[in-house]
mmCIF file of C-alpha atoms and ligand atoms in Angstrom:
data_model
loop_
_atom_site.group_PDB
_atom_site.id
_atom_site.type_symbol
_atom_site.label_atom_id
_atom_site.label_comp_id
_atom_site.label_asym_id
_atom_site.label_seq_id
_atom_site.Cartn_x
_atom_site.Cartn_y
_atom_site.Cartn_z
ATOM 1 C CA MET A 1 157.702 61.768 180.521
ATOM 2 C CA GLN A 2 156.199 57.898 179.760
ATOM 3 C CA LEU A 3 153.926 58.347 176.737
ATOM 4 C CA PRO A 4 152.806 56.138 173.982
ATOM 5 C CA SER A 5 154.998 55.862 170.516
ATOM 6 C CA ARG A 6 152.041 56.052 168.264
ATOM 7 C CA VAL A 7 148.434 57.334 168.499
ATOM 8 C CA GLN A 8 145.371 56.524 166.381
ATOM 9 C CA VAL A 9 143.580 59.811 165.937
ATOM 10 C CA THR A 10 139.484 59.495 165.221
ATOM 11 C CA GLU A 11 137.995 62.730 163.207
ATOM 12 C CA VAL A 12 134.673 62.983 163.952
ATOM 13 C CA GLY A 13 133.825 66.564 162.601
ATOM 14 C CA PRO A 14 131.730 65.074 159.650
ATOM 15 C CA ARG A 15 129.475 63.618 162.498
ATOM 16 C CA ASP A 16 129.877 65.311 165.999
ATOM 17 C CA GLY A 17 131.340 68.633 164.423
ATOM 18 C CA LEU A 18 128.360 68.939 161.944
ATOM 19 C CA GLN A 19 125.223 67.814 163.819
ATOM 20 C CA SER A 20 124.505 70.923 165.034
ATOM 21 C CA GLU A 21 125.029 73.262 162.246
ATOM 22 C CA PRO A 22 122.189 75.181 161.815
ATOM 23 C CA ALA A 23 121.805 75.542 158.095
ATOM 24 C CA PHE A 24 121.776 71.840 155.891
ATOM 25 C CA ILE A 25 125.369 71.843 154.783
ATOM 26 C CA PRO A 26 125.011 70.193 150.750
ATOM 27 C CA THR A 27 126.146 66.502 150.994
ATOM 28 C CA GLU A 28 128.819 67.343 148.217
ATOM 29 C CA ARG A 29 130.413 69.854 151.334
ATOM 30 C CA LYS A 30 130.816 67.036 153.339
ATOM 31 C CA VAL A 31 132.115 64.689 151.396
ATOM 32 C CA ALA A 32 134.758 67.206 149.752
ATOM 33 C CA LEU A 33 135.473 67.769 153.870
ATOM 34 C CA ILE A 34 136.034 63.789 154.680
ATOM 35 C CA GLU A 35 137.757 63.334 151.213
ATOM 36 C CA ALA A 36 140.189 66.451 152.500
ATOM 37 C CA LEU A 37 140.784 64.460 155.610
ATOM 38 C CA ALA A 38 141.586 61.437 154.158
ATOM 39 C CA ALA A 39 143.921 63.013 152.264
ATOM 40 C CA ALA A 40 145.721 64.312 155.104
ATOM 41 C CA GLY A 41 146.222 60.427 156.569
ATOM 42 C CA VAL A 42 143.673 60.443 159.291
ATOM 43 C CA PRO A 43 143.182 56.871 159.440
ATOM 44 C CA ARG A 44 139.830 56.735 160.781
ATOM 45 C CA ILE A 45 137.121 58.734 160.054
ATOM 46 C CA GLU A 46 133.168 59.214 161.562
ATOM 47 C CA ALA A 47 131.447 59.981 158.618
ATOM 48 C CA THR A 48 128.077 60.690 159.189
ATOM 49 C CA SER A 49 125.315 59.302 161.676
ATOM 50 C CA PHE A 50 122.117 56.874 160.828
ATOM 51 C CA VAL A 51 119.974 58.311 162.978
ATOM 52 C CA HIS A 52 116.419 59.815 162.468
ATOM 53 C CA PRO A 53 116.029 62.424 160.594
ATOM 54 C CA ARG A 54 113.597 64.586 162.724
ATOM 55 C CA ALA A 55 116.515 64.020 165.333
ATOM 56 C CA VAL A 56 119.414 65.086 163.507
ATOM 57 C CA PRO A 57 118.090 66.841 160.006
ATOM 58 C CA GLN A 58 121.429 67.520 159.591
ATOM 59 C CA MET A 59 122.325 63.855 158.928
ATOM 60 C CA ALA A 60 119.785 63.588 156.616
ATOM 61 C CA ASP A 61 121.853 62.230 154.000
ATOM 62 C CA ALA A 62 123.795 59.801 155.718
ATOM 63 C CA GLU A 63 123.308 57.222 152.566
ATOM 64 C CA ALA A 64 124.650 60.083 150.064
ATOM 65 C CA VAL A 65 127.229 61.045 152.210
ATOM 66 C CA LEU A 66 128.956 57.003 152.200
ATOM 67 C CA ALA A 67 128.141 56.637 148.464
ATOM 68 C CA SER A 68 129.550 59.823 147.108
ATOM 69 C CA ILE A 69 133.215 59.700 149.047
ATOM 70 C CA ARG A 70 135.850 57.932 147.194
ATOM 71 C CA ARG A 71 137.212 55.786 149.836
ATOM 72 C CA ARG A 72 140.952 56.348 150.326
ATOM 73 C CA PRO A 73 142.589 52.684 150.512
ATOM 74 C CA GLY A 74 143.671 52.459 154.292
ATOM 75 C CA THR A 75 141.188 55.035 155.839
ATOM 76 C CA ARG A 76 138.399 53.596 157.846
ATOM 77 C CA TYR A 77 134.902 55.490 157.260
ATOM 78 C CA THR A 78 133.021 54.628 160.556
ATOM 79 C CA ALA A 79 129.521 55.811 161.736
ATOM 80 C CA LEU A 80 127.270 56.666 164.419
ATOM 81 C CA VAL A 81 123.931 54.755 165.079
ATOM 82 C CA PRO A 82 121.812 54.411 168.142
ATOM 83 C CA ASN A 83 119.563 51.385 167.395
ATOM 84 C CA ALA A 84 119.371 48.282 164.977
ATOM 85 C CA ARG A 85 117.293 50.519 162.566
ATOM 86 C CA GLY A 86 120.809 52.519 162.466
ATOM 87 C CA ALA A 87 122.690 49.687 161.985
ATOM 88 C CA GLU A 88 121.054 47.923 158.816
ATOM 89 C CA ARG A 89 121.575 51.396 157.585
ATOM 90 C CA ALA A 90 125.132 51.826 158.242
ATOM 91 C CA LEU A 91 125.540 48.642 157.229
ATOM 92 C CA ALA A 92 123.627 48.506 153.809
ATOM 93 C CA ALA A 93 125.939 51.984 153.300
ATOM 94 C CA ARG A 94 128.830 49.892 153.310
ATOM 95 C CA ALA A 95 130.091 51.887 156.682
ATOM 96 C CA ASP A 96 133.760 50.108 157.776
ATOM 97 C CA GLU A 97 132.681 49.956 161.568
ATOM 98 C CA LEU A 98 129.585 51.383 163.563
ATOM 99 C CA ASN A 99 130.108 53.275 166.850
ATOM 100 C CA VAL A 100 126.811 53.078 168.986
ATOM 101 C CA VAL A 101 126.194 55.716 171.577
ATOM 102 C CA VAL A 102 125.279 54.941 175.175
ATOM 103 C CA SER A 103 124.553 57.101 177.771
ATOM 104 C CA SER A 104 125.519 56.408 181.334
ATOM 105 C CA THR A 105 123.048 58.437 182.699
ATOM 106 C CA GLU A 106 119.081 58.094 182.367
ATOM 107 C CA ALA A 107 118.213 61.987 181.503
ATOM 108 C CA MET A 108 120.774 62.128 178.680
ATOM 109 C CA SER A 109 119.598 58.593 177.688
ATOM 110 C CA GLN A 110 116.188 59.824 177.267
ATOM 111 C CA ALA A 111 117.093 63.326 176.112
ATOM 112 C CA ASN A 112 119.439 61.590 173.276
ATOM 113 C CA VAL A 113 117.732 58.238 171.800
ATOM 114 C CA ARG A 114 114.441 58.487 173.832
ATOM 115 C CA MET A 115 115.286 55.134 175.480
ATOM 116 C CA SER A 116 116.501 54.063 179.051
ATOM 117 C CA VAL A 117 120.166 53.131 179.431
ATOM 118 C CA ALA A 118 118.899 49.765 179.794
ATOM 119 C CA GLU A 119 117.357 49.881 176.529
ATOM 120 C CA SER A 120 120.047 51.634 175.110
ATOM 121 C CA ILE A 121 122.350 48.679 176.152
ATOM 122 C CA ALA A 122 120.049 46.166 174.470
ATOM 123 C CA ALA A 123 120.253 48.220 171.177
ATOM 124 C CA CYS A 124 123.664 48.029 171.516
ATOM 125 C CA ALA A 125 123.739 44.339 171.339
ATOM 126 C CA ALA A 126 121.295 44.195 168.413
ATOM 127 C CA VAL A 127 123.440 46.201 166.854
ATOM 128 C CA VAL A 128 126.884 44.082 167.348
ATOM 129 C CA ARG A 129 124.597 40.656 166.534
ATOM 130 C CA LEU A 130 123.584 42.624 162.902
ATOM 131 C CA ALA A 131 127.160 43.864 162.508
ATOM 132 C CA GLU A 132 128.694 40.524 163.773
ATOM 133 C CA ALA A 133 126.845 38.730 160.745
ATOM 134 C CA ALA A 134 128.286 41.356 158.172
ATOM 135 C CA HIS A 135 132.366 40.978 159.917
ATOM 136 C CA VAL A 136 132.043 45.010 161.029
ATOM 137 C CA PRO A 137 133.329 45.941 164.163
ATOM 138 C CA VAL A 138 131.225 47.701 166.545
ATOM 139 C CA ALA A 139 132.798 50.378 168.943
ATOM 140 C CA CYS A 140 130.444 52.155 171.380
ATOM 141 C CA ALA A 141 130.603 55.614 173.003
ATOM 142 C CA VAL A 142 129.633 56.318 176.678
ATOM 143 C CA THR A 143 128.456 59.904 176.841
ATOM 144 C CA THR A 144 128.556 61.921 179.601
ATOM 145 C CA CYS A 145 131.265 59.978 181.854
ATOM 146 C CA PHE A 146 132.053 62.638 183.739
ATOM 147 C CA GLY A 147 129.037 64.644 183.913
ATOM 148 C CA CYS A 148 125.635 64.964 182.657
ATOM 149 C CA PRO A 149 124.047 68.230 181.582
ATOM 150 C CA TYR A 150 120.723 67.349 183.647
ATOM 151 C CA GLU A 151 121.898 64.707 186.440
ATOM 152 C CA GLY A 152 125.356 66.288 187.392
ATOM 153 C CA PRO A 153 127.952 64.775 188.610
ATOM 154 C CA VAL A 154 128.512 60.897 187.495
ATOM 155 C CA ALA A 155 130.674 58.324 189.812
ATOM 156 C CA PRO A 156 132.565 56.219 187.731
ATOM 157 C CA GLN A 157 130.980 53.222 188.993
ATOM 158 C CA ARG A 158 128.049 54.028 187.382
ATOM 159 C CA VAL A 159 130.908 54.276 183.881
ATOM 160 C CA LEU A 160 131.721 50.581 184.993
ATOM 161 C CA ASP A 161 128.704 49.454 185.108
ATOM 162 C CA VAL A 162 127.110 50.051 181.450
ATOM 163 C CA VAL A 163 130.867 49.208 180.253
ATOM 164 C CA ALA A 164 130.727 46.014 181.948
ATOM 165 C CA ARG A 165 127.164 45.399 180.458
ATOM 166 C CA LEU A 166 128.407 46.560 176.751
ATOM 167 C CA VAL A 167 131.706 44.289 176.870
ATOM 168 C CA ASP A 168 129.024 41.367 177.415
ATOM 169 C CA ALA A 169 127.092 42.748 174.707
ATOM 170 C CA GLY A 170 130.450 42.070 172.778
ATOM 171 C CA VAL A 171 131.792 45.144 171.642
ATOM 172 C CA ALA A 172 134.925 45.492 169.970
ATOM 173 C CA GLU A 173 136.372 48.880 171.771
ATOM 174 C CA ILE A 174 135.146 51.375 174.430
ATOM 175 C CA THR A 175 135.060 55.232 174.028
ATOM 176 C CA LEU A 176 134.514 57.213 177.413
ATOM 177 C CA ALA A 177 133.451 60.429 176.156
ATOM 178 C CA ASP A 178 133.285 64.242 178.119
ATOM 179 C CA THR A 179 129.943 64.978 176.390
ATOM 180 C CA ILE A 180 129.849 68.374 177.878
ATOM 181 C CA GLY A 181 133.490 69.115 178.332
ATOM 182 C CA VAL A 182 133.720 68.901 182.488
ATOM 183 C CA ALA A 183 136.098 66.370 182.971
ATOM 184 C CA ASN A 184 139.685 67.522 184.302
ATOM 185 C CA PRO A 185 143.012 65.296 184.182
ATOM 186 C CA ARG A 186 142.959 63.857 187.852
ATOM 187 C CA GLN A 187 139.718 62.180 186.624
ATOM 188 C CA VAL A 188 140.713 61.040 183.497
ATOM 189 C CA GLU A 189 143.332 58.954 185.097
ATOM 190 C CA GLN A 190 141.021 57.799 188.025
ATOM 191 C CA LEU A 191 138.569 56.694 185.100
ATOM 192 C CA VAL A 192 141.205 54.932 182.792
ATOM 193 C CA GLN A 193 142.831 53.406 185.416
ATOM 194 C CA ALA A 194 139.609 51.938 187.134
ATOM 195 C CA VAL A 195 138.608 50.423 183.492
ATOM 196 C CA GLN A 196 141.801 49.073 182.548
ATOM 197 C CA ALA A 197 142.331 47.386 185.978
ATOM 198 C CA ARG A 198 138.674 45.524 184.949
ATOM 199 C CA TRP A 199 139.539 44.729 181.218
ATOM 200 C CA PRO A 200 143.135 44.883 180.582
ATOM 201 C CA GLN A 201 142.509 43.833 176.934
ATOM 202 C CA LEU A 202 140.179 46.388 175.934
ATOM 203 C CA PRO A 203 140.809 48.862 173.108
ATOM 204 C CA LEU A 204 139.987 52.313 174.645
ATOM 205 C CA GLY A 205 139.695 55.629 173.846
ATOM 206 C CA LEU A 206 138.473 58.951 174.949
ATOM 207 C CA HIS A 207 136.613 61.420 173.427
ATOM 208 C CA PHE A 208 136.710 65.427 175.105
ATOM 209 C CA HIS A 209 135.077 68.584 174.278
ATOM 210 C CA ASP A 210 136.927 71.337 175.460
ATOM 211 C CA THR A 211 133.765 73.425 176.608
ATOM 212 C CA ARG A 212 135.948 74.620 179.498
ATOM 213 C CA GLY A 213 139.498 74.588 177.994
ATOM 214 C CA LEU A 214 140.893 71.303 179.175
ATOM 215 C CA GLY A 215 140.495 69.184 176.400
ATOM 216 C CA LEU A 216 144.168 68.793 175.499
ATOM 217 C CA ALA A 217 144.947 68.763 179.869
ATOM 218 C CA ASN A 218 142.907 65.904 179.358
ATOM 219 C CA VAL A 219 144.411 64.451 176.434
ATOM 220 C CA LEU A 220 147.883 64.122 178.329
ATOM 221 C CA ALA A 221 146.119 62.494 181.309
ATOM 222 C CA GLY A 222 145.120 59.701 178.849
ATOM 223 C CA LEU A 223 148.348 59.483 177.241
ATOM 224 C CA GLN A 224 150.285 59.097 180.429
ATOM 225 C CA ASN A 225 147.978 55.978 181.104
ATOM 226 C CA GLY A 226 149.048 54.490 177.825
ATOM 227 C CA VAL A 227 145.655 55.530 176.494
ATOM 228 C CA THR A 228 146.392 55.573 172.185
ATOM 229 C CA ARG A 229 143.047 56.661 170.696
ATOM 230 C CA TYR A 230 141.284 59.777 170.774
ATOM 231 C CA ASP A 231 138.580 61.108 169.000
ATOM 232 C CA ALA A 232 138.373 64.923 167.798
ATOM 233 C CA SER A 233 136.627 67.657 164.991
ATOM 234 C CA VAL A 234 138.718 69.342 162.803
ATOM 235 C CA ALA A 235 138.893 73.091 163.289
ATOM 236 C CA GLY A 236 137.063 72.222 166.515
ATOM 237 C CA VAL A 237 133.679 72.719 165.288
ATOM 238 C CA GLY A 238 130.820 70.708 167.023
ATOM 239 C CA ALA A 239 128.472 70.408 170.134
ATOM 240 C CA CYS A 240 125.764 67.811 170.832
ATOM 241 C CA PRO A 241 122.558 68.909 170.257
ATOM 242 C CA PHE A 242 120.180 67.147 172.958
ATOM 243 C CA ALA A 243 123.268 68.913 176.019
ATOM 244 C CA PRO A 244 122.718 72.154 176.294
ATOM 245 C CA GLY A 245 125.518 74.056 176.743
ATOM 246 C CA ALA A 246 127.566 71.663 174.972
ATOM 247 C CA THR A 247 130.407 73.140 172.460
ATOM 248 C CA GLY A 248 133.118 71.530 170.107
ATOM 249 C CA ASN A 249 135.324 68.818 170.626
ATOM 250 C CA ILE A 250 139.157 69.320 170.610
ATOM 251 C CA THR A 251 140.505 70.430 167.670
ATOM 252 C CA THR A 252 141.882 67.729 165.654
ATOM 253 C CA GLU A 253 145.001 70.182 164.119
ATOM 254 C CA ASP A 254 145.445 71.600 167.837
ATOM 255 C CA LEU A 255 145.547 67.567 168.811
ATOM 256 C CA VAL A 256 148.001 66.379 166.123
ATOM 257 C CA TYR A 257 150.342 69.315 167.068
ATOM 258 C CA LEU A 258 150.534 68.377 170.647
ATOM 259 C CA LEU A 259 151.093 64.855 169.492
ATOM 260 C CA HIS A 260 153.662 65.657 167.125
ATOM 261 C CA GLU A 261 155.364 68.232 169.633
ATOM 262 C CA LEU A 262 155.573 64.989 171.956
ATOM 263 C CA ASP A 263 157.138 62.987 169.448
ATOM 264 C CA ILE A 264 153.925 60.866 169.319
ATOM 265 C CA THR A 265 153.282 59.371 165.330
ATOM 266 C CA THR A 266 149.843 59.804 163.863
ATOM 267 C CA GLY A 267 150.196 59.067 160.431
ATOM 268 C CA ILE A 268 148.600 62.518 159.635
ATOM 269 C CA ASP A 269 150.257 65.458 157.578
ATOM 270 C CA LEU A 270 149.326 68.471 159.554
ATOM 271 C CA ALA A 271 149.961 70.918 156.420
ATOM 272 C CA ALA A 272 147.072 68.923 154.816
ATOM 273 C CA LEU A 273 145.148 68.662 157.863
ATOM 274 C CA LEU A 274 145.055 72.690 157.973
ATOM 275 C CA ASP A 275 143.755 72.793 154.903
ATOM 276 C CA ALA A 276 140.902 70.706 156.001
ATOM 277 C CA ALA A 277 140.619 72.708 158.476
ATOM 278 C CA ARG A 278 140.600 75.730 156.228
ATOM 279 C CA LEU A 279 137.813 73.661 154.183
ATOM 280 C CA MET A 280 135.807 73.278 157.192
ATOM 281 C CA ARG A 281 135.748 76.495 158.209
ATOM 282 C CA GLU A 282 134.940 77.858 155.295
ATOM 283 C CA VAL A 283 131.928 74.835 155.186
ATOM 284 C CA VAL A 284 130.406 76.097 158.511
ATOM 285 C CA GLY A 285 130.741 79.698 157.379
ATOM 286 C CA HIS A 286 131.637 80.966 160.807
ATOM 287 C CA GLU A 287 134.410 81.682 163.025
ATOM 288 C CA VAL A 288 135.888 78.321 164.689
ATOM 289 C CA PRO A 289 137.775 77.656 167.850
ATOM 290 C CA SER A 290 140.804 76.279 166.324
ATOM 291 C CA ARG A 291 144.523 77.170 167.657
ATOM 292 C CA LEU A 292 146.225 76.331 165.164
ATOM 293 C CA LEU A 293 144.491 77.847 162.132
ATOM 294 C CA ARG A 294 144.984 81.430 163.994
ATOM 295 C CA ALA A 295 148.598 80.668 164.722
ATOM 296 C CA GLY A 296 149.827 78.462 162.164
ATOM 297 C CA PRO A 297 152.234 75.888 162.932
ATOM 298 C CA ARG A 298 155.440 76.474 165.060
ATOM 299 C CA PRO A 299 157.438 78.932 162.765
ATOM 300 C CA VAL A 300 160.479 77.523 160.929
ATOM 301 C CA VAL A 301 163.545 79.358 161.233
ATOM 302 C CA PRO A 302 165.921 79.572 158.463
ATOM 303 C CA ALA A 303 169.348 78.113 159.215
ATOM 304 C CA GLN A 304 172.093 80.497 159.714
ATOM 305 C CA PRO A 305 175.018 80.858 157.353
HETATM 306 N N1 COA B 401 117.167 55.795 161.145
HETATM 307 C C1 COA B 401 116.022 56.437 160.320
HETATM 308 N N2 COA B 401 114.820 56.072 161.465
HETATM 309 C C2 COA B 401 114.893 55.319 162.534
HETATM 310 C C3 COA B 401 115.628 54.649 163.094
HETATM 311 C C4 COA B 401 116.993 55.507 162.818
HETATM 312 N N3 COA B 401 118.456 55.360 162.938
HETATM 313 N N4 COA B 401 115.438 54.663 164.218
HETATM 314 C C5 COA B 401 113.885 54.314 164.255
HETATM 315 N N5 COA B 401 114.076 55.032 162.683
HETATM 316 C C6 COA B 401 112.214 55.004 162.809
HETATM 317 C C7 COA B 401 111.402 53.393 162.980
HETATM 318 O O1 COA B 401 111.643 52.973 161.659
HETATM 319 C C8 COA B 401 110.445 54.744 162.965
HETATM 320 O O2 COA B 401 109.552 54.627 161.842
HETATM 321 P P1 COA B 401 107.787 54.212 161.453
HETATM 322 O O3 COA B 401 107.250 55.442 162.429
HETATM 323 O O4 COA B 401 108.036 54.743 159.926
HETATM 324 O O5 COA B 401 108.085 52.703 161.810
HETATM 325 C C9 COA B 401 110.378 55.683 163.842
HETATM 326 O O6 COA B 401 111.758 56.087 163.238
HETATM 327 C C10 COA B 401 109.944 55.594 165.138
HETATM 328 O O7 COA B 401 110.943 54.459 165.728
HETATM 329 P P2 COA B 401 111.483 54.369 167.340
HETATM 330 O O8 COA B 401 112.327 53.467 167.623
HETATM 331 O O9 COA B 401 109.861 54.617 168.415
HETATM 332 O O10 COA B 401 112.456 55.852 167.588
HETATM 333 P P3 COA B 401 112.131 57.028 168.010
HETATM 334 O O11 COA B 401 111.109 58.030 167.706
HETATM 335 O O12 COA B 401 111.825 56.895 169.565
HETATM 336 O O13 COA B 401 113.647 58.064 168.237
HETATM 337 C C11 COA B 401 116.558 57.594 167.871
HETATM 338 C C12 COA B 401 114.889 56.944 168.723
HETATM 339 C C13 COA B 401 117.102 56.913 168.356
HETATM 340 C C14 COA B 401 115.666 57.042 166.064
HETATM 341 C C15 COA B 401 116.165 58.849 167.868
HETATM 342 O O14 COA B 401 116.088 59.650 169.264
HETATM 343 C C16 COA B 401 117.360 59.392 167.219
HETATM 344 O O15 COA B 401 117.908 59.106 166.171
HETATM 345 N N6 COA B 401 118.595 59.972 167.771
HETATM 346 C C17 COA B 401 119.628 59.940 167.324
HETATM 347 C C18 COA B 401 120.514 61.242 168.720
HETATM 348 C C19 COA B 401 121.637 61.514 168.133
HETATM 349 O O16 COA B 401 122.236 61.568 166.814
HETATM 350 N N7 COA B 401 122.334 62.321 169.034
HETATM 351 C C20 COA B 401 123.725 62.662 169.008
HETATM 352 C C21 COA B 401 124.690 62.241 168.978
HETATM 353 S S1 COA B 401 125.456 61.107 170.693
HETATM 354 ZN ZN1 ZN B 402 130.785 64.039 171.558
#
């Protein structure tokens, strides 16, 4: 099996994971969670989103979260932004990177950011200009790449058209997101290969939701095609509030377990990550999908005398 030797895991639990939790989670709990993730060696953490507080009340404390975390050297703290206003706020709060979300379908774009796809791409271009002046890189997550809750299956060509316009706008990295968890490994391979063929140098990431249990199978398809960046949510919490039926991301500790079993380096301490997962479970106060929290890591059998 041809696999990369190193993978960068981006933790999205504090944002994608928490954004649909109904009860407001106090800022200090979010901060403790982010600090536990950084302590486990997670190299990149999407700490919050600078969106309209009416759209996502859970993220209303974005400024306070970024101001309160003790920043660990070497960890990159990113923030999701939908538009220039969000970028201004995130830059003022000293986010290390911005992540703009752009949908590949019109209906999802309207539901999520109340803009057409073209308007959303223009908003992304405005974010890139603002961030450039501050020397902050901008990544872009393209949502509903494999299927839309409103429009059904999404043809790869539509995704490629959106990616082309985002590359023209100057984004530094593209993440292909399966917002509602409908992708399968063959589709992942096809889309990844199509993007790589057209933009061989473009840093590419994958963002899967485990809604139908294919999340890690899709990761394996990405790995076999050389993709080295994956988003995941600690304890497996989360859902998109604007995509009916959406459930959690792939679980960070389950992903890291898979990667380490495959001898792929992540820089993450799995035991410390499990501590962060327990904290996340406590913070949300309900059962979570994590397999590793239930089973624990592979048992260590003492050596026979
Ligand atoms: N943060 C805070 N306030 C914002 C904002 C932002 N990122 N963007 C716009 N606003 C404010 C404007 O300043 C304006 O305020 P005013 O009425 O006092 O002048 C008001 O919101 C309306 O601006 P408008 O551009 O018309 O926004 P909108 O109401 O059409 O909402 C979004 C658009 C993108 C801001 C909103 O839909 C949103 O935040 N969506 C995020 C959804 C999300 O997080 N999804 C999950 C992630 S995938
Ligand atoms: Zn997501």
